[in-house]
CSV table of C-alpha atoms in Angstrom, one decimal:
chain,number,residue,atom,x,y,z
B,100,UNK,CA,-8.3,24.0,7.8
B,101,UNK,CA,-4.6,24.7,7.2
B,102,UNK,CA,-3.6,21.0,7.6
B,103,UNK,CA,-6.1,20.0,4.9
B,104,UNK,CA,-4.6,22.7,2.6
B,105,UNK,CA,-1.1,21.3,3.3
B,106,UNK,CA,-2.3,17.8,2.4
B,107,UNK,CA,-3.9,18.9,-0.8
B,108,UNK,CA,-1.0,21.1,-1.9
B,109,UNK,CA,1.5,18.3,-1.4
B,110,UNK,CA,-0.7,15.8,-3.2
B,111,UNK,CA,-1.2,18.1,-6.2
B,112,UNK,CA,2.5,18.7,-6.4
B,113,UNK,CA,3.1,15.0,-6.4
B,114,UNK,CA,0.5,14.5,-9.2
B,115,UNK,CA,2.1,17.3,-11.3
B,116,UNK,CA,5.4,15.5,-11.4
B,117,UNK,CA,3.8,12.7,-13.3
B,118,UNK,CA,3.8,14.9,-16.4
B,119,UNK,CA,7.6,14.3,-16.8
B,120,UNK,CA,9.5,11.0,-17.0
B,121,UNK,CA,6.3,9.0,-17.1
B,122,UNK,CA,7.7,6.1,-19.2
B,123,UNK,CA,10.9,5.9,-17.2
B,124,UNK,CA,9.1,5.9,-13.9
B,125,UNK,CA,6.5,3.4,-14.9
B,126,UNK,CA,9.2,1.0,-16.2
B,127,UNK,CA,11.1,1.1,-12.9
B,128,UNK,CA,7.9,0.8,-10.9
B,129,UNK,CA,6.9,-2.3,-12.9
B,130,UNK,CA,10.3,-3.8,-12.3
B,131,UNK,CA,9.9,-3.4,-8.5
B,132,UNK,CA,6.4,-4.7,-8.6
B,133,UNK,CA,7.6,-7.8,-10.4
B,134,UNK,CA,10.3,-8.2,-7.8
B,135,UNK,CA,7.7,-8.1,-5.0
B,136,UNK,CA,5.6,-10.7,-6.8
B,137,UNK,CA,8.6,-12.9,-7.3
B,138,UNK,CA,9.6,-12.7,-3.6
B,139,UNK,CA,6.2,-13.8,-2.5
B,140,UNK,CA,6.0,-16.7,-4.9
B,141,UNK,CA,9.5,-18.0,-4.1
B,142,UNK,CA,8.9,-17.9,-0.3
B,143,UNK,CA,5.5,-19.7,-0.7
B,144,UNK,CA,7.2,-22.4,-2.8
B,145,UNK,CA,9.9,-22.8,-0.2
B,146,UNK,CA,7.3,-23.1,2.6
B,147,UNK,CA,5.5,-25.7,0.6
B,148,UNK,CA,8.6,-27.8,0.4
B,149,UNK,CA,9.2,-27.4,4.1
B,150,UNK,CA,5.7,-28.4,5.0
B,151,UNK,CA,5.9,-31.5,2.7
B,152,UNK,CA,9.1,-32.5,4.6
B,153,UNK,CA,7.2,-32.2,7.9
B,154,UNK,CA,4.4,-34.3,6.5
B,155,UNK,CA,6.9,-37.0,5.7
B,156,UNK,CA,8.2,-36.9,9.2
B,157,UNK,CA,4.6,-37.2,10.5
B,158,UNK,CA,4.0,-40.2,8.3
B,159,UNK,CA,7.1,-42.1,9.4
B,160,UNK,CA,6.3,-41.5,13.0
B,161,UNK,CA,9.3,-39.3,13.9
B,162,UNK,CA,6.8,-36.5,14.8
B,163,UNK,CA,3.5,-36.5,16.5
B,164,UNK,CA,0.6,-34.6,15.0
B,165,UNK,CA,0.8,-31.9,17.6
B,166,UNK,CA,4.6,-31.5,17.0
B,167,UNK,CA,4.0,-31.4,13.3
B,168,UNK,CA,1.3,-28.7,13.6
B,169,UNK,CA,3.6,-26.6,15.8
B,170,UNK,CA,6.5,-27.0,13.4
B,171,UNK,CA,4.3,-26.0,10.5
B,172,UNK,CA,3.2,-22.9,12.4
B,173,UNK,CA,6.7,-21.9,13.1
B,174,UNK,CA,7.8,-22.4,9.5
B,175,UNK,CA,4.9,-20.3,8.3
B,176,UNK,CA,5.7,-17.5,10.7
B,177,UNK,CA,9.4,-17.6,9.7
B,178,UNK,CA,8.6,-17.4,6.0
B,179,UNK,CA,6.1,-14.6,6.7
B,180,UNK,CA,8.9,-12.6,8.4
B,181,UNK,CA,11.3,-13.3,5.5
B,182,UNK,CA,8.6,-12.0,3.0
B,183,UNK,CA,8.0,-8.9,5.1
B,184,UNK,CA,11.7,-8.1,5.4
B,185,UNK,CA,12.4,-8.6,1.7
B,186,UNK,CA,9.3,-6.7,0.6
B,187,UNK,CA,10.3,-3.9,3.0
B,188,UNK,CA,13.5,-3.5,0.9
B,189,UNK,CA,11.5,-3.3,-2.3
B,190,UNK,CA,9.1,-0.9,-0.7
B,191,UNK,CA,12.0,1.3,0.2
B,192,UNK,CA,13.0,1.2,-3.5
B,193,UNK,CA,9.5,2.3,-4.5
B,194,UNK,CA,9.6,5.1,-1.9
B,195,UNK,CA,13.0,6.3,-3.2
B,196,UNK,CA,11.7,6.1,-6.8
B,197,UNK,CA,8.7,8.3,-6.0
B,198,UNK,CA,11.0,10.7,-4.1
B,199,UNK,CA,13.3,10.9,-7.1
B,200,UNK,CA,10.4,11.6,-9.4
B,201,UNK,CA,9.1,14.3,-7.0
B,202,UNK,CA,12.6,15.9,-6.9
B,203,UNK,CA,12.9,15.8,-10.7
B,204,UNK,CA,15.9,13.5,-10.7
B,205,UNK,CA,14.3,11.1,-13.2
B,206,UNK,CA,15.1,12.4,-16.7
B,207,UNK,CA,12.3,12.9,-19.2
B,208,UNK,CA,12.1,10.4,-22.0
B,209,UNK,CA,12.6,12.0,-25.4
B,210,UNK,CA,9.2,12.5,-27.1
B,211,UNK,CA,10.6,11.6,-30.6
B,212,UNK,CA,11.7,8.2,-29.4
B,213,UNK,CA,9.8,5.2,-28.1
B,214,UNK,CA,11.2,2.2,-26.2
B,215,UNK,CA,9.7,-1.2,-25.5
B,216,UNK,CA,10.8,-2.8,-22.2
B,217,UNK,CA,9.9,-6.4,-21.6
B,218,UNK,CA,9.6,-7.1,-17.9
B,219,UNK,CA,7.7,-10.4,-18.3
B,220,UNK,CA,4.3,-8.7,-17.9
B,221,UNK,CA,3.3,-9.0,-21.5
B,222,UNK,CA,1.5,-12.0,-22.8
B,223,UNK,CA,2.2,-13.7,-26.2
B,224,UNK,CA,-0.8,-12.0,-27.8
B,225,UNK,CA,-0.1,-8.6,-26.3
B,226,UNK,CA,0.2,-6.9,-29.7
B,227,UNK,CA,-3.1,-8.5,-30.7
B,228,UNK,CA,-4.7,-7.0,-27.5
B,229,UNK,CA,-3.4,-3.6,-28.5
B,230,UNK,CA,-5.0,-3.9,-31.9
B,231,UNK,CA,-8.3,-5.3,-30.6
B,232,UNK,CA,-8.6,-3.5,-27.3
B,233,UNK,CA,-8.7,-4.9,-23.8
B,234,UNK,CA,-10.8,-7.8,-22.4
B,235,UNK,CA,-13.7,-6.9,-20.1
B,236,UNK,CA,-11.5,-7.5,-17.0
B,237,UNK,CA,-7.9,-6.3,-16.7
B,238,UNK,CA,-5.5,-6.4,-13.8
B,239,UNK,CA,-3.2,-3.7,-12.3
B,240,UNK,CA,-0.4,-3.5,-9.7
B,241,UNK,CA,-1.4,-0.8,-7.3
B,242,UNK,CA,1.0,1.3,-5.3
B,243,UNK,CA,0.0,4.3,-3.2
B,244,UNK,CA,1.9,6.6,-0.8
B,245,UNK,CA,1.3,9.9,1.0
B,246,UNK,CA,0.4,11.5,4.3
B,247,UNK,CA,-1.4,9.8,7.2
B,248,UNK,CA,-3.0,11.2,10.4
B,249,UNK,CA,-5.8,10.8,12.9
B,250,UNK,CA,-9.1,12.6,13.0
B,251,UNK,CA,-10.0,13.2,16.6
B,252,UNK,CA,-13.6,13.9,17.3
B,253,UNK,CA,-13.9,15.2,13.7
B,254,UNK,CA,-10.9,17.5,13.9
B,255,UNK,CA,-7.4,17.0,12.3
B,256,UNK,CA,-6.3,20.6,12.6
B,257,UNK,CA,-4.8,20.2,16.1
B,258,UNK,CA,-3.4,16.7,15.6
B,259,UNK,CA,-1.1,15.0,18.1
B,260,UNK,CA,0.9,13.7,15.1
B,261,UNK,CA,3.3,15.2,12.7
B,262,UNK,CA,1.7,16.2,9.4
B,263,UNK,CA,4.8,15.7,7.3
B,264,UNK,CA,6.3,12.9,9.3
B,265,UNK,CA,3.3,10.5,9.3
B,266,UNK,CA,2.9,8.5,6.1
B,267,UNK,CA,1.0,5.6,4.6
B,268,UNK,CA,2.0,3.1,2.0
B,269,UNK,CA,-0.2,0.6,0.1
B,270,UNK,CA,0.5,-2.0,-2.5
B,271,UNK,CA,-1.6,-4.8,-4.0
B,272,UNK,CA,-3.4,-6.1,-7.0
B,273,UNK,CA,-6.7,-4.8,-8.5
B,274,UNK,CA,-9.0,-6.2,-11.1
B,275,UNK,CA,-10.9,-3.8,-13.3
B,276,UNK,CA,-14.1,-5.1,-14.9
B,277,UNK,CA,-16.0,-3.0,-17.5
B,278,UNK,CA,-19.6,-3.3,-16.5
B,279,UNK,CA,-21.4,-2.6,-19.8
B,280,UNK,CA,-20.6,-4.5,-22.9
B,281,UNK,CA,-20.7,-1.5,-25.2
B,282,UNK,CA,-19.7,1.3,-22.9
B,283,UNK,CA,-16.3,2.1,-21.4
B,284,UNK,CA,-17.6,4.6,-18.8
B,285,UNK,CA,-18.4,2.4,-15.8
B,286,UNK,CA,-16.1,-0.1,-14.2
B,287,UNK,CA,-16.0,-2.2,-11.1
B,288,UNK,CA,-12.6,-2.3,-9.4
B,289,UNK,CA,-11.7,-4.8,-6.7
B,290,UNK,CA,-8.8,-6.7,-5.4
B,291,UNK,CA,-6.5,-6.9,-2.3
B,292,UNK,CA,-4.0,-4.5,-0.7
B,293,UNK,CA,-1.5,-4.5,2.1
B,294,UNK,CA,-1.8,-1.1,3.9
B,295,UNK,CA,0.9,0.4,6.2
B,296,UNK,CA,-0.3,3.3,8.3
B,297,UNK,CA,2.5,5.2,10.2
B,298,UNK,CA,1.9,7.8,13.0
B,299,UNK,CA,4.7,9.9,14.5
B,300,UNK,CA,3.6,11.7,17.7
B,301,UNK,CA,4.6,15.3,18.4
B,302,UNK,CA,6.3,16.7,21.6
B,303,UNK,CA,8.6,13.8,22.4
B,304,UNK,CA,5.8,11.4,23.1
B,305,UNK,CA,5.2,7.7,22.6
B,306,UNK,CA,2.2,5.3,23.1
B,307,UNK,CA,1.7,3.7,26.5
B,308,UNK,CA,-0.9,1.0,27.2
B,309,UNK,CA,-2.8,1.3,30.5
B,310,UNK,CA,-5.3,-1.5,30.8
B,311,UNK,CA,-7.6,-1.4,27.9
B,312,UNK,CA,-6.7,2.1,26.9
B,313,UNK,CA,-3.8,3.4,24.8
B,314,UNK,CA,-2.5,6.9,25.5
B,315,UNK,CA,0.3,9.3,24.4
B,316,UNK,CA,2.8,10.1,27.2
B,317,UNK,CA,6.0,12.2,27.3
B,318,UNK,CA,9.1,10.0,27.1
B,319,UNK,CA,11.8,10.3,29.8
B,320,UNK,CA,14.3,10.1,26.9
B,321,UNK,CA,14.9,12.5,24.0
B,322,UNK,CA,13.4,10.5,21.2
B,323,UNK,CA,15.0,10.7,17.8
B,324,UNK,CA,12.2,8.5,16.4
B,325,UNK,CA,8.8,7.7,17.7
B,326,UNK,CA,6.5,5.8,15.3
B,327,UNK,CA,3.5,3.5,15.5
B,328,UNK,CA,2.9,1.3,12.5
B,329,UNK,CA,-0.3,-0.6,11.8
B,330,UNK,CA,-0.4,-3.1,9.0
B,331,UNK,CA,-3.6,-4.4,7.4
B,332,UNK,CA,-4.7,-6.8,4.7
B,333,UNK,CA,-7.7,-5.3,3.0
B,334,UNK,CA,-10.1,-5.8,0.2
B,335,UNK,CA,-10.9,-2.5,-1.6
B,336,UNK,CA,-13.9,-2.1,-3.9
B,337,UNK,CA,-14.6,0.9,-6.1
B,338,UNK,CA,-17.0,2.0,-8.7
B,339,UNK,CA,-14.8,3.7,-11.3
B,340,UNK,CA,-15.8,6.2,-14.1
B,341,UNK,CA,-13.3,6.1,-16.9
B,342,UNK,CA,-13.5,8.7,-19.6
B,343,UNK,CA,-11.1,7.0,-22.0
B,344,UNK,CA,-14.0,6.5,-24.4
B,345,UNK,CA,-13.8,4.1,-27.3
B,346,UNK,CA,-12.4,3.8,-30.8
B,347,UNK,CA,-13.7,2.3,-34.0
B,348,UNK,CA,-11.3,0.5,-36.3
B,349,UNK,CA,-12.4,-1.5,-39.3
B,350,UNK,CA,-16.0,-1.3,-38.1
B,351,UNK,CA,-14.9,-2.8,-34.8
B,352,UNK,CA,-15.3,-1.0,-31.4
B,353,UNK,CA,-12.1,-1.0,-29.3
B,354,UNK,CA,-12.1,-0.3,-25.6
B,355,UNK,CA,-9.0,0.6,-23.6
B,356,UNK,CA,-9.0,1.8,-20.0
B,357,UNK,CA,-6.7,4.2,-18.1
B,358,UNK,CA,-6.2,6.4,-21.2
B,359,UNK,CA,-7.8,9.6,-19.9
B,360,UNK,CA,-9.4,11.1,-16.8
B,361,UNK,CA,-11.1,8.8,-14.4
B,362,UNK,CA,-12.4,8.8,-10.8
B,363,UNK,CA,-13.6,6.2,-8.4
B,364,UNK,CA,-15.3,5.9,-5.1
B,365,UNK,CA,-16.1,3.0,-2.8
B,366,UNK,CA,-14.6,1.4,0.3
B,367,UNK,CA,-12.5,-1.3,1.9
B,368,UNK,CA,-12.6,-3.8,4.7
B,369,UNK,CA,-10.0,-6.1,6.2
B,370,UNK,CA,-8.0,-7.3,9.2
B,371,UNK,CA,-5.1,-6.0,11.1
B,372,UNK,CA,-2.0,-8.1,10.6
B,373,UNK,CA,0.3,-6.5,13.2
B,374,UNK,CA,1.1,-3.3,15.2
B,375,UNK,CA,4.6,-2.2,16.0
B,376,UNK,CA,6.1,0.8,17.8
B,377,UNK,CA,9.6,1.9,16.9
B,378,UNK,CA,11.5,4.2,19.3
B,379,UNK,CA,15.1,5.5,18.8
B,380,UNK,CA,16.9,7.4,21.6
B,381,UNK,CA,20.2,7.8,23.5
B,382,UNK,CA,20.1,6.3,27.0
B,383,UNK,CA,21.8,7.6,30.1
B,384,UNK,CA,25.0,5.8,29.2
B,385,UNK,CA,25.2,7.5,25.8
B,386,UNK,CA,24.3,4.3,23.9
B,387,UNK,CA,22.1,4.5,20.8
B,388,UNK,CA,18.9,2.4,21.4
B,389,UNK,CA,16.5,1.2,18.8
B,390,UNK,CA,13.5,-0.3,20.5
B,391,UNK,CA,10.8,-2.3,18.6
B,392,UNK,CA,7.6,-3.3,20.5
B,393,UNK,CA,5.2,-5.7,18.7
B,394,UNK,CA,1.8,-6.0,20.4
B,395,UNK,CA,-1.8,-5.0,19.7
B,396,UNK,CA,-1.7,-1.7,21.6
B,397,UNK,CA,-5.5,-2.2,21.9
B,398,UNK,CA,-5.8,-1.4,18.2
B,399,UNK,CA,-9.0,-2.6,16.4
B,400,UNK,CA,-8.6,-6.0,14.9
B,401,UNK,CA,-10.7,-5.1,11.8
B,402,UNK,CA,-10.6,-2.1,9.5
B,403,UNK,CA,-13.3,-0.7,7.2
B,404,UNK,CA,-13.7,2.7,5.6
B,405,UNK,CA,-14.5,4.8,2.5
B,406,UNK,CA,-12.1,5.8,-0.2
B,407,UNK,CA,-12.0,7.8,-3.5
B,408,UNK,CA,-9.5,8.8,-6.2
B,409,UNK,CA,-9.4,11.1,-9.2
B,410,UNK,CA,-6.7,11.3,-11.8
B,411,UNK,CA,-5.4,11.0,-15.3
B,412,UNK,CA,-4.2,7.7,-16.9
B,413,UNK,CA,-2.3,5.6,-14.3
B,414,UNK,CA,-1.9,8.4,-11.7
B,415,UNK,CA,-4.5,9.7,-9.3
B,416,UNK,CA,-5.0,11.6,-6.1
B,417,UNK,CA,-6.2,9.2,-3.4
B,418,UNK,CA,-8.0,9.7,-0.1
B,419,UNK,CA,-9.2,7.1,2.4
B,420,UNK,CA,-10.9,7.3,5.8
B,421,UNK,CA,-11.4,4.6,8.4
B,422,UNK,CA,-14.9,4.5,9.7
B,423,UNK,CA,-13.8,2.4,12.7
B,424,UNK,CA,-11.6,4.0,15.4
B,425,UNK,CA,-8.0,3.1,15.6
B,426,UNK,CA,-8.1,2.1,19.3
B,427,UNK,CA,-11.0,-0.1,20.5
B,428,UNK,CA,-11.7,1.2,24.0
B,429,UNK,CA,-10.3,4.8,24.1
B,430,UNK,CA,-13.0,7.3,25.3
B,431,UNK,CA,-12.1,9.7,22.5
B,432,UNK,CA,-12.6,8.2,19.1
B,433,UNK,CA,-9.7,8.6,16.6
B,434,UNK,CA,-10.1,7.6,13.0
B,435,UNK,CA,-7.3,7.2,10.5
B,436,UNK,CA,-7.2,9.4,7.4
B,437,UNK,CA,-4.8,9.2,4.5
B,438,UNK,CA,-4.2,11.4,1.4
B,439,UNK,CA,-1.6,10.8,-1.3
B,440,UNK,CA,-0.9,9.6,-4.8
B,441,UNK,CA,-1.9,6.3,-6.3
B,442,UNK,CA,-0.5,4.5,-9.3
B,443,UNK,CA,-2.5,1.8,-11.1
B,444,UNK,CA,0.0,0.1,-13.4
B,445,UNK,CA,-1.5,-2.2,-16.1
């Protein structure tokens, strides 16, 4: 299983880079996470104001209810597109940050110094929490990235998709609840995530829909880019074992998570938000063409699968496997599999 070996080797290399520049990387990642949260909040507030204005027009009779509903729908779609475009820029920053870390371009923070960077994540009683430990439930910003592919009839070795060119990204919020009152070992982790699964076909091929089936066919053009992206909103749930242990201070037991080795296993379920194919090529006139096609490509409307992770502190190796096939009606079942690095930032 050479491809699996490639997956694991790359993932281990990514995990190893966490040992250097950890504080710098985490600070920058938190700043980007805050930016994503701010973008979403601002656009939601703007949409709320626009909807209120439509309601006023409905009340004074300048719009019928059907017209008002249609206008609200268009406003919601427009704001969703703005959020997607702005978040895409922040995601590119995260991707670049991870790549810089992998390439060793982020300098290591001196071990004889310590810095406090306030990004607005700390509460007023943050120092009190440090002294007294964490509450039973904490929250984290989750970002994951890595390699993505399809398992065809149980085999990924002879894949129709590029191993190093097909990627996945995931970001979201998780809540981590310590199950036992007096033990720090077992936690229940749950939340929501936006998942981006990208597939890049080999041999100059692209996806073609024929009736209720979706197949790979050779393109008449020399493709510089051929990529299918599926975006999902999912609810992950994991049972996590955290070996951070506990401390006793002034006869008081203190619990803190994400301080040592940990692993989790569980699953996820959600809905497909959209599917898009991106093709780049030069046409017969020598013009550069970038073609984006948004439709369902007969992809399954729902997603569910199993996932697991193992790591140290905030960083872990992460694997997930869709139990449902990517395409609803294809005679050969193809299931998405992802392997990469996951960051759970408190």
